[in-house]
mmCIF file of C-alpha atoms and ligand atoms in Angstrom:
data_model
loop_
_atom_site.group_PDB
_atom_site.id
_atom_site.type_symbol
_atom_site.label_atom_id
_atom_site.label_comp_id
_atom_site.label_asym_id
_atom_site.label_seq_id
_atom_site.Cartn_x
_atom_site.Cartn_y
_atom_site.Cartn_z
ATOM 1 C CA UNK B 22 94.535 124.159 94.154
ATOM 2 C CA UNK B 23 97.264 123.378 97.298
ATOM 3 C CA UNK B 24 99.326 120.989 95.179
ATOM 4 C CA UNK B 25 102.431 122.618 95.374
ATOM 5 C CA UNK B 26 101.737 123.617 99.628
ATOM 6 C CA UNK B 27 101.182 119.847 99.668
ATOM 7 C CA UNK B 28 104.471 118.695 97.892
ATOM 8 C CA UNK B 29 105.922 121.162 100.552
ATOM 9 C CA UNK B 30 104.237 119.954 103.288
ATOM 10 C CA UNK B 31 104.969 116.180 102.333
ATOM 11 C CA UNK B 32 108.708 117.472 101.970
ATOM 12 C CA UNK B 33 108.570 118.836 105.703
ATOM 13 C CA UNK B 34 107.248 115.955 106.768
ATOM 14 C CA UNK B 35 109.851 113.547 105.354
ATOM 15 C CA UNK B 36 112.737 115.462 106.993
ATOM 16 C CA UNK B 37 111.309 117.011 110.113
ATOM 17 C CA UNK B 38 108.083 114.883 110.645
ATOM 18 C CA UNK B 39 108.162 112.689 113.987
ATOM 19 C CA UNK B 40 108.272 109.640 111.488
ATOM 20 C CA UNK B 41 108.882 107.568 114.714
ATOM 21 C CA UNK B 42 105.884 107.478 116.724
ATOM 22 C CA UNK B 43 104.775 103.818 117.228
ATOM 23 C CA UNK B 44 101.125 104.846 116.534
ATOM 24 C CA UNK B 45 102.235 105.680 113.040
ATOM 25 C CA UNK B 46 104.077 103.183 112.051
ATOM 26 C CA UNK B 47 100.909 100.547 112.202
ATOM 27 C CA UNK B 48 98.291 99.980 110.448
ATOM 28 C CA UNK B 49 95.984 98.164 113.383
ATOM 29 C CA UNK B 50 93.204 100.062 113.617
ATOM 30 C CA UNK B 51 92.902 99.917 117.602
ATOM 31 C CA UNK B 52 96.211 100.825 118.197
ATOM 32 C CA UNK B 53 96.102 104.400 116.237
ATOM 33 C CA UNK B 54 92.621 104.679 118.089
ATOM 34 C CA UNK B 55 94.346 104.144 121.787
ATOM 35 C CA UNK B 56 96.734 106.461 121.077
ATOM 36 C CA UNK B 57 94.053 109.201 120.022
ATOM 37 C CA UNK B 58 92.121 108.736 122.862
ATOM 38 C CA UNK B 59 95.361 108.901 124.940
ATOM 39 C CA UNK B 60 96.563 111.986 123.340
ATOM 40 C CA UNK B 61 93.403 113.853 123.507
ATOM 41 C CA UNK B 62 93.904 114.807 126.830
ATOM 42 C CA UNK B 63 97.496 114.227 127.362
ATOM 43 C CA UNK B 64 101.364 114.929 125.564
ATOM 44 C CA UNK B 65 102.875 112.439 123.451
ATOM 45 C CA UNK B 66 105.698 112.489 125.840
ATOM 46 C CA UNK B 67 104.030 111.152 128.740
ATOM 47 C CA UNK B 68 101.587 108.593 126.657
ATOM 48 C CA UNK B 69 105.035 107.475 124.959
ATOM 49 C CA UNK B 70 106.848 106.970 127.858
ATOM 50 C CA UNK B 71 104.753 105.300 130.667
ATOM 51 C CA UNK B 72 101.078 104.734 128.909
ATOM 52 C CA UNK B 73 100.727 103.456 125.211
ATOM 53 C CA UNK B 74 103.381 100.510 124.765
ATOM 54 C CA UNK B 75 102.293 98.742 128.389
ATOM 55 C CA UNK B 76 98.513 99.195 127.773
ATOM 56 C CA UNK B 77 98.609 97.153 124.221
ATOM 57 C CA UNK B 78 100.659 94.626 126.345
ATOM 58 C CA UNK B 79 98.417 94.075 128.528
ATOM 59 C CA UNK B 80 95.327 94.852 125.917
ATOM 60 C CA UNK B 81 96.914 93.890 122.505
ATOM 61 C CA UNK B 82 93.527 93.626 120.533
ATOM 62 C CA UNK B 83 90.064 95.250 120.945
ATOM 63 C CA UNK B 84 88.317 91.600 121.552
ATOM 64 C CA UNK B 85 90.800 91.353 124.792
ATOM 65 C CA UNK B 86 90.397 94.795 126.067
ATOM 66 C CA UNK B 87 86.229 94.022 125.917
ATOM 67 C CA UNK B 88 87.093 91.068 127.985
ATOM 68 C CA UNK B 89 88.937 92.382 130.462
ATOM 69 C CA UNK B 90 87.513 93.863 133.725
ATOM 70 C CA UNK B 91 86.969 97.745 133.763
ATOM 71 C CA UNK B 92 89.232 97.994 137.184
ATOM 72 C CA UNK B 93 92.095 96.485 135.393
ATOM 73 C CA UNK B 94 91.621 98.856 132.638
ATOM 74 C CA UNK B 95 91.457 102.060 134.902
ATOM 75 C CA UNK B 96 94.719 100.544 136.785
ATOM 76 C CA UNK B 97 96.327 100.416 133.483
ATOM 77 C CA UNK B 98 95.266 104.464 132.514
ATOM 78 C CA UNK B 99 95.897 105.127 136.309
ATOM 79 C CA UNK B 100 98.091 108.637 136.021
ATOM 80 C CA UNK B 101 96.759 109.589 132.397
ATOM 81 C CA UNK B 102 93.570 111.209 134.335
ATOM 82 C CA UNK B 103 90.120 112.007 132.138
ATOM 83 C CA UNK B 104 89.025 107.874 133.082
ATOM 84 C CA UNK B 105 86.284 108.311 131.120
ATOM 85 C CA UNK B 106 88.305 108.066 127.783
ATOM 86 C CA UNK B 107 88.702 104.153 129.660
ATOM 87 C CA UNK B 108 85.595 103.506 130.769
ATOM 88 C CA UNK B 109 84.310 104.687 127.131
ATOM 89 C CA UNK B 110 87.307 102.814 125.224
ATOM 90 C CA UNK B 111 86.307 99.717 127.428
ATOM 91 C CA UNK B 112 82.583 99.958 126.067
ATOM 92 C CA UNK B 113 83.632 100.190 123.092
ATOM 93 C CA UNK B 114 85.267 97.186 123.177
ATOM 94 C CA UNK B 115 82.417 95.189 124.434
ATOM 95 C CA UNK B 116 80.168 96.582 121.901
ATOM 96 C CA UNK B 117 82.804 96.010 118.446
ATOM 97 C CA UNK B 118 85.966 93.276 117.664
ATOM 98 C CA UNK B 119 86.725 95.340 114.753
ATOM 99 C CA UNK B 120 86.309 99.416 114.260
ATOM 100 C CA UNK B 121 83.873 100.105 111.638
ATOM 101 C CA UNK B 122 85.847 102.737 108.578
ATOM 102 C CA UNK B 123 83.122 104.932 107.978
ATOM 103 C CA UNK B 124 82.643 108.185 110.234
ATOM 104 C CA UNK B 125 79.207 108.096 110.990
ATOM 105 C CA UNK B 126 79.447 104.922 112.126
ATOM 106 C CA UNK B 127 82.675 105.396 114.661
ATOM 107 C CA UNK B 128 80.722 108.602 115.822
ATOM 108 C CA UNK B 129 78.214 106.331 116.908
ATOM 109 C CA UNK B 130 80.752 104.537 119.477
ATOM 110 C CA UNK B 131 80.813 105.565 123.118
ATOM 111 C CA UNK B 132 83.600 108.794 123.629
ATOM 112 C CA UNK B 133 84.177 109.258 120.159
ATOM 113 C CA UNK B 134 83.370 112.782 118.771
ATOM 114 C CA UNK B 135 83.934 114.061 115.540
ATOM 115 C CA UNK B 136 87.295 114.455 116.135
ATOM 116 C CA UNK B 137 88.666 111.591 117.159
ATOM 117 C CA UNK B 138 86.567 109.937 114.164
ATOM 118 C CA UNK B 139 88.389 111.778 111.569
ATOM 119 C CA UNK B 140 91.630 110.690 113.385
ATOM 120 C CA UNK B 141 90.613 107.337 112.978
ATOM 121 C CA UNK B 142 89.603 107.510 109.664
ATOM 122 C CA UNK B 143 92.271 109.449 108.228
ATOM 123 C CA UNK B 144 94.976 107.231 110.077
ATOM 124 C CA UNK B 145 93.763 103.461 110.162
ATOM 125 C CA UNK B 146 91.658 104.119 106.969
ATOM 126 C CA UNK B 147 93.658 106.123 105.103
ATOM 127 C CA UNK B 148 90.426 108.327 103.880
ATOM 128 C CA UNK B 149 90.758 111.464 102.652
ATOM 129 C CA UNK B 150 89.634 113.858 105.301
ATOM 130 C CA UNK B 151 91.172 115.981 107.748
ATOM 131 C CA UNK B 152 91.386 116.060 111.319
ATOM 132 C CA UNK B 153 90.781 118.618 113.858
ATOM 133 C CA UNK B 154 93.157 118.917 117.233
ATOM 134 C CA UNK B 155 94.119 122.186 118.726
ATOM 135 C CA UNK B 156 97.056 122.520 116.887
ATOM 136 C CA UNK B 157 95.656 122.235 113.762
ATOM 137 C CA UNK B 158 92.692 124.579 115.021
ATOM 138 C CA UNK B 159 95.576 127.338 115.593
ATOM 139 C CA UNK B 160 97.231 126.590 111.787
ATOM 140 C CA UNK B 161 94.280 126.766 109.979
ATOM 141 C CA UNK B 162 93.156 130.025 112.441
ATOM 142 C CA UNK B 163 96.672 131.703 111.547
ATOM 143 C CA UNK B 164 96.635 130.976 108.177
ATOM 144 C CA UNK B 165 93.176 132.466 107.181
ATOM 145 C CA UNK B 166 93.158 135.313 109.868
ATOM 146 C CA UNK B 167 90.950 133.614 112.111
ATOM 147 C CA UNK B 168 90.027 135.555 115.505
ATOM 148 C CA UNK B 169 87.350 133.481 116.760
ATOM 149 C CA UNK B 170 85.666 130.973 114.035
ATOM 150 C CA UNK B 171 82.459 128.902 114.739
ATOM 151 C CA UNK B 172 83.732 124.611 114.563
ATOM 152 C CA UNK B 173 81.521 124.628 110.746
ATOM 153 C CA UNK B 174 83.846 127.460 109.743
ATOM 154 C CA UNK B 175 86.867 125.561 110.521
ATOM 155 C CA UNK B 176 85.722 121.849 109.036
ATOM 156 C CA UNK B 177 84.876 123.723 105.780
ATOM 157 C CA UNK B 178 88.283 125.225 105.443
ATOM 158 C CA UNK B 179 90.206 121.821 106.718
ATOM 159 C CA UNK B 180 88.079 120.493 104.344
ATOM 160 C CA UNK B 181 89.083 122.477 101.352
ATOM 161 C CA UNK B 182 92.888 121.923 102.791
ATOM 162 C CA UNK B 183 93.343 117.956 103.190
ATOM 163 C CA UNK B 184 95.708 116.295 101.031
ATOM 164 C CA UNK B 185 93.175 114.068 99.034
ATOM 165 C CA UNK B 186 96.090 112.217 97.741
ATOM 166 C CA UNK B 187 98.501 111.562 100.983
ATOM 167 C CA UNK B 188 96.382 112.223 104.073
ATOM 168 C CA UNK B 189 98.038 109.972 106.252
ATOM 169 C CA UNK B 190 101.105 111.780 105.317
ATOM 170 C CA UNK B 191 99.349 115.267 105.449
ATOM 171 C CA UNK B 192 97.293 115.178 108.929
ATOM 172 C CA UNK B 193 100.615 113.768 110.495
ATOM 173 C CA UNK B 194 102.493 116.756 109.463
ATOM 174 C CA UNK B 195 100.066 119.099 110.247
ATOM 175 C CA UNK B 196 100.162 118.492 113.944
ATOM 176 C CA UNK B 197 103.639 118.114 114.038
ATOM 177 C CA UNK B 198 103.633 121.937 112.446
ATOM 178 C CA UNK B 199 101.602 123.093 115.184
ATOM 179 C CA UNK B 200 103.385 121.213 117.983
ATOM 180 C CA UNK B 201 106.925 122.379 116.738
ATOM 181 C CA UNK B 202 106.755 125.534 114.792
ATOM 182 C CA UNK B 203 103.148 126.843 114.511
ATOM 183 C CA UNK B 204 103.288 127.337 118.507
ATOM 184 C CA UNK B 205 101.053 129.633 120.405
ATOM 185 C CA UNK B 206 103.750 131.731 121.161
ATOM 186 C CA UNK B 207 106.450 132.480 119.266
ATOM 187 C CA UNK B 208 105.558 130.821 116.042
ATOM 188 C CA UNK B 209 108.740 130.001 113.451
ATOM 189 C CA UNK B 210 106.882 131.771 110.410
ATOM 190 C CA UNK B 211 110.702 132.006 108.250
ATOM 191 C CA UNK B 212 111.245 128.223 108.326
ATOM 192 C CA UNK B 213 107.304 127.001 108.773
ATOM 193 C CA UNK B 214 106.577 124.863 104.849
ATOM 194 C CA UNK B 215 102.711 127.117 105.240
ATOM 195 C CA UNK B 216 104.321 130.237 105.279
ATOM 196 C CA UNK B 217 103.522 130.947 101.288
ATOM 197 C CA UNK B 218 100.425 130.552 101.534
ATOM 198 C CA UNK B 219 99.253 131.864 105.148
ATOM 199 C CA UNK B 220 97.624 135.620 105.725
ATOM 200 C CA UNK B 221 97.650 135.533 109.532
ATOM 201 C CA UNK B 222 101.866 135.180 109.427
ATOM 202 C CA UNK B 223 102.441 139.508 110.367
ATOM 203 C CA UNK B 224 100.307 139.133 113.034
ATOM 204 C CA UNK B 225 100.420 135.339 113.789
ATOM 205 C CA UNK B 226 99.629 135.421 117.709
ATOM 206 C CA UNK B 227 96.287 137.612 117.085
ATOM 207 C CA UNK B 228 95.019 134.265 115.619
ATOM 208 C CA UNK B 229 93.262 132.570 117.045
ATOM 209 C CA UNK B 230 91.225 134.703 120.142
ATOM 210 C CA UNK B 231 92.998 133.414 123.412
ATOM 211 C CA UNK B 232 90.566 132.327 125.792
ATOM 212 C CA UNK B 233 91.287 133.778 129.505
ATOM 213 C CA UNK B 234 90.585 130.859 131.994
ATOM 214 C CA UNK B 235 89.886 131.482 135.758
ATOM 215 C CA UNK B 236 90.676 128.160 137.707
ATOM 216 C CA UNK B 237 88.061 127.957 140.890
ATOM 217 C CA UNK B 238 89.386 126.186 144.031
ATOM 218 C CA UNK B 239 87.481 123.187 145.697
ATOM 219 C CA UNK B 240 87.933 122.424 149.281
ATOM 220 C CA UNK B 241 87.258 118.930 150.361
ATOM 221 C CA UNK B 242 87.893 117.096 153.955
ATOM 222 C CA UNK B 243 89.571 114.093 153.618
ATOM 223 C CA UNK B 244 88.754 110.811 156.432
ATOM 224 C CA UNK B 245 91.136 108.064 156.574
ATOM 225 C CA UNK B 246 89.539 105.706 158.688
ATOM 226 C CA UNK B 247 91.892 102.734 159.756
ATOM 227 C CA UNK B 248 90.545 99.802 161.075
ATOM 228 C CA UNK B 249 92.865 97.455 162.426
ATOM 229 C CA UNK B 250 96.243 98.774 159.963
ATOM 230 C CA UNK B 251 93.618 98.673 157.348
ATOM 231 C CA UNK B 252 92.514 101.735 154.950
ATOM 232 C CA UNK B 253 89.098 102.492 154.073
ATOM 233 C CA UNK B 254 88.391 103.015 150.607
ATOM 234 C CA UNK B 255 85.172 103.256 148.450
ATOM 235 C CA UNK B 256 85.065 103.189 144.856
ATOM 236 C CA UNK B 257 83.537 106.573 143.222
ATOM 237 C CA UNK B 258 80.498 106.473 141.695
ATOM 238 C CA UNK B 259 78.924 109.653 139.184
ATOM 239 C CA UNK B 260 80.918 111.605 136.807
ATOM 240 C CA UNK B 261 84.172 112.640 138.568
ATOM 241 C CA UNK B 262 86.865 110.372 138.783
ATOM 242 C CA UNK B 263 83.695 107.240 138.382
ATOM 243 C CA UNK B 264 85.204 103.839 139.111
ATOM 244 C CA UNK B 265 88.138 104.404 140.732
ATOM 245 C CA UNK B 266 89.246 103.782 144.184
ATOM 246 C CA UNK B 267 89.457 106.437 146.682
ATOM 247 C CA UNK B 268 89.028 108.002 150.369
ATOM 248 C CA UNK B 269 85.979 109.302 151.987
ATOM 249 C CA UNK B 270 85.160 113.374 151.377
ATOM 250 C CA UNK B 271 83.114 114.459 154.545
ATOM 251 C CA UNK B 272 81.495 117.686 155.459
ATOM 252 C CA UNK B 273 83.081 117.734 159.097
ATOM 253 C CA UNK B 274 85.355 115.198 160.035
ATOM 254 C CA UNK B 275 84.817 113.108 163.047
ATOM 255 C CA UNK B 276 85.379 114.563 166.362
ATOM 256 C CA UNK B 277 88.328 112.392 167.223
ATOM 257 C CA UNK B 278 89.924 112.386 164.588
ATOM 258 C CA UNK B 279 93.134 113.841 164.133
ATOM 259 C CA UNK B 280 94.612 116.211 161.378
ATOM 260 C CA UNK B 281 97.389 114.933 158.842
ATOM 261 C CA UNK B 282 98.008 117.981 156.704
ATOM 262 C CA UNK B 283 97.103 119.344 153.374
ATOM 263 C CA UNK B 284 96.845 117.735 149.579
ATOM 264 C CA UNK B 285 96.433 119.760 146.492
ATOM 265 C CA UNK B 286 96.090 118.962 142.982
ATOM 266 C CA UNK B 287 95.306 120.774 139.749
ATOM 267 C CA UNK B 288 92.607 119.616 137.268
ATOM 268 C CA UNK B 289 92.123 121.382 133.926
ATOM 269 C CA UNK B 290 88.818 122.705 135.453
ATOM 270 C CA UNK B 291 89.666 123.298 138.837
ATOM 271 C CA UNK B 292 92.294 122.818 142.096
ATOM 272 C CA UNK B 293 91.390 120.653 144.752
ATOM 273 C CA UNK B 294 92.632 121.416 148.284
ATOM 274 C CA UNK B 295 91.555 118.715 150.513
ATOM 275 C CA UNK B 296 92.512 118.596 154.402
ATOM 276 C CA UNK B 297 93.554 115.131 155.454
ATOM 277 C CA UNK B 298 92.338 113.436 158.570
ATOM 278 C CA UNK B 299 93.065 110.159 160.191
ATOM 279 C CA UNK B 300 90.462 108.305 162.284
ATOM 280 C CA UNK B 301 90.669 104.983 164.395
ATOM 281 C CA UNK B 302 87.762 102.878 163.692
ATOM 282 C CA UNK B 303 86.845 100.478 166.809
ATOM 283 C CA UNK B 304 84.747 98.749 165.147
ATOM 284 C CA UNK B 305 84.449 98.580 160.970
ATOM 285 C CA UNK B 306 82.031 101.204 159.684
ATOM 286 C CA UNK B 307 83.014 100.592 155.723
ATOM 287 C CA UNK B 308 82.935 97.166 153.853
ATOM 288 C CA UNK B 309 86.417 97.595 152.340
ATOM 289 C CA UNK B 310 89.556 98.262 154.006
ATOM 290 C CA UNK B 311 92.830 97.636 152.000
ATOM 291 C CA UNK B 312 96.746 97.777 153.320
ATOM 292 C CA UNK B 313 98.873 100.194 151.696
ATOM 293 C CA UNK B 314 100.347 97.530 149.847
ATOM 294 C CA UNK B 315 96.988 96.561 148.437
ATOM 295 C CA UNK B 316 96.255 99.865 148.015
ATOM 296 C CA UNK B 317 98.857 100.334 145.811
ATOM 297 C CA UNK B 318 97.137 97.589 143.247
ATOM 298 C CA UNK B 319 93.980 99.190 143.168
ATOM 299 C CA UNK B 320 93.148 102.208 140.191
ATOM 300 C CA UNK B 321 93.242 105.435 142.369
ATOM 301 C CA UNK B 322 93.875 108.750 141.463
ATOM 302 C CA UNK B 323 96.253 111.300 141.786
ATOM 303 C CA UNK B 324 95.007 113.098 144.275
ATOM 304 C CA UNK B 325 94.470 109.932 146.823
ATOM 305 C CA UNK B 326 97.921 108.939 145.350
ATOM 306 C CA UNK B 327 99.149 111.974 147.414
ATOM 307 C CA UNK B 328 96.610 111.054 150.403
ATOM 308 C CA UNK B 329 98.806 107.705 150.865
ATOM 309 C CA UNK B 330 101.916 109.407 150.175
ATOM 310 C CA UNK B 331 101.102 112.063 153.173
ATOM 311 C CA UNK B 332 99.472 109.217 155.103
ATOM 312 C CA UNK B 333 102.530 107.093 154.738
ATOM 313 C CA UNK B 334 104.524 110.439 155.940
ATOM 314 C CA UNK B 335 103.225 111.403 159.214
ATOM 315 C CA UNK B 336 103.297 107.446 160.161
HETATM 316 S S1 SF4 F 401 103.521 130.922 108.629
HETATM 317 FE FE1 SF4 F 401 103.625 131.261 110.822
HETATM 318 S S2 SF4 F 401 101.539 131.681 111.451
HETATM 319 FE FE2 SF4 F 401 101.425 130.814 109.422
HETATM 320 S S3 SF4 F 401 101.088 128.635 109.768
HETATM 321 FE FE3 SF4 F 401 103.290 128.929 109.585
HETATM 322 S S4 SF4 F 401 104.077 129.248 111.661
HETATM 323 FE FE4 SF4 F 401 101.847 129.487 111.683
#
């Protein structure tokens, strides 16, 4: 039924695709699932530039990365944020050598969704199914007039869609299309290789419903206790930010203690505005205490990455 939007598509693909990225030109399955799980959350630029290439240095197959201790892992995605795309790509590792083909059975693997198992799938495996990232959400939206779908709605239509034939070829191009010409705003209907075949292309920013997002603010108080030139650190435990290193968050901060300044930083969810304080330990309250230089080999986040950094400034 799409043959000829297909031929078109694969034509788009051959002289605009980005034929280039290292995650497509291999055929390893782990690598092409490291770099979904890294672009899940985060642009190709950034996972290009500073993440993907050192990580499969350091990790180059799935049997090493299940070896490897989960701190050194969390150094290595310290910056990308979301650890628990690590900490579930490090189980994984321990649990398979090898990624299994079928979907079912990757959905069964710790972090990945359906998503990420049609990635996987359609990439490593070359099986002909589609896959389903917000760009592609927004084409297939746009192109069947799409205000606010249910996820089933979607599938069926990707679905009816895939290139059974080329879908290596076809998913590829697809996101590049909505990363480079179906954009949110300001899509490039007159030169865009769907535009025969899509209803949505009048009106293309009515599709899909744009969700309105209200970012709360969290306020935190930061302690730096120092103990002899020494930091105090903890490693988090529960959900947020789990396993990595960082400073204490108390209610009030010790009487004598003595105000730095101010850190912020934005999550997706949320900003976090903590107030800084220093405090002289006597005596060592904590078990660990670190010197910046050690500090700076242990997996913390951004936002204690800016702690030191305003630490190291009032010094
Ligand atoms: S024709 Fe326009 S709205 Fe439709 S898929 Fe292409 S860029 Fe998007």
């Amino acid at each position: 039924m799409y043959r000829k939007t297909h031929q078109t598509i694969q034509e788009w693909y051959q002289q605009s695709g980005r034929l280039d990225l290292p995650w497509r030109n291999t055929d390893e399955a782990y690598y092409i699932y490291l770099s979904e799980v890294m672009l899940q959350q985060t642009q190709v630029k950034t996972v290009l530039e500073r993440y993907y290439i050192p990580f499969i240095e350091r990790f180059p197959s799935l049997k090493s990365l299940g070896e490897a201790p989960l701190d050194d892992v969390l150094k290595m995605w310290e910056g990308l944020g979301y650890y628990n795309r690590a900490k579930n790509l490090h189980k994984t590792a321990t649990l398979v050598d090898e990624l299994p083909s079928d979907i079912e059975e990757l959905i069964k693997l710790p972090g990945i969704g359906k998503n990420t198992a049609h990635a996987v799938a359609a990439f490593a495996f070359h099986q002909p199914v589609p896959i389903m990232e917000a760009n592609v959400k927004r084409i297939l939206c746009r192109l069947h007039q799409l205000i606010k779908p249910t996820e089933k709605r979607l599938w069926e239509i990707a679905y009816d869609l895939v290139d059974k034939v080329n879908p290596f070829d076809y998913n590829q191009a697809m996101m590049d299309i909505g990363a480079t010409i179906c954009l949110p705003r300001n899509p490039k209907c007159e030169i865009c290789p769907l535009s025969d075949i899509c209803k949505g292309k009048e009106e293309p920013e009515r599709y899909p419903e744009k969700k309105k997002r209200m970012v709360p603010t969290r306020e935190q108080n930061i302690l730096i206790r120092i103990y002899e030139d020494k930091l105090s650190l903890t490693q988090r435990e529960g959900k947020f930010l789990h396993g990595l290193w960082g400073f204490e968050s108390v209610k009030i901060p010790e009487c004598a203690s003595e105000y730095l300044g101010e850190v912020t930083h934005v999550y997706t969810h949320f900003k976090l505005n903590c107030k800084v304080y220093l405090y002289y330990e006597h005596t060592p309250e904590h078990s660990d205490y670190f010197s910046v230089d050690e500090i700076q080999k242990l997996a913390i986040s951004k936002v204690d990455e800016k702690i030191v950094k305003l630490f190291l400034a009032t010094m």
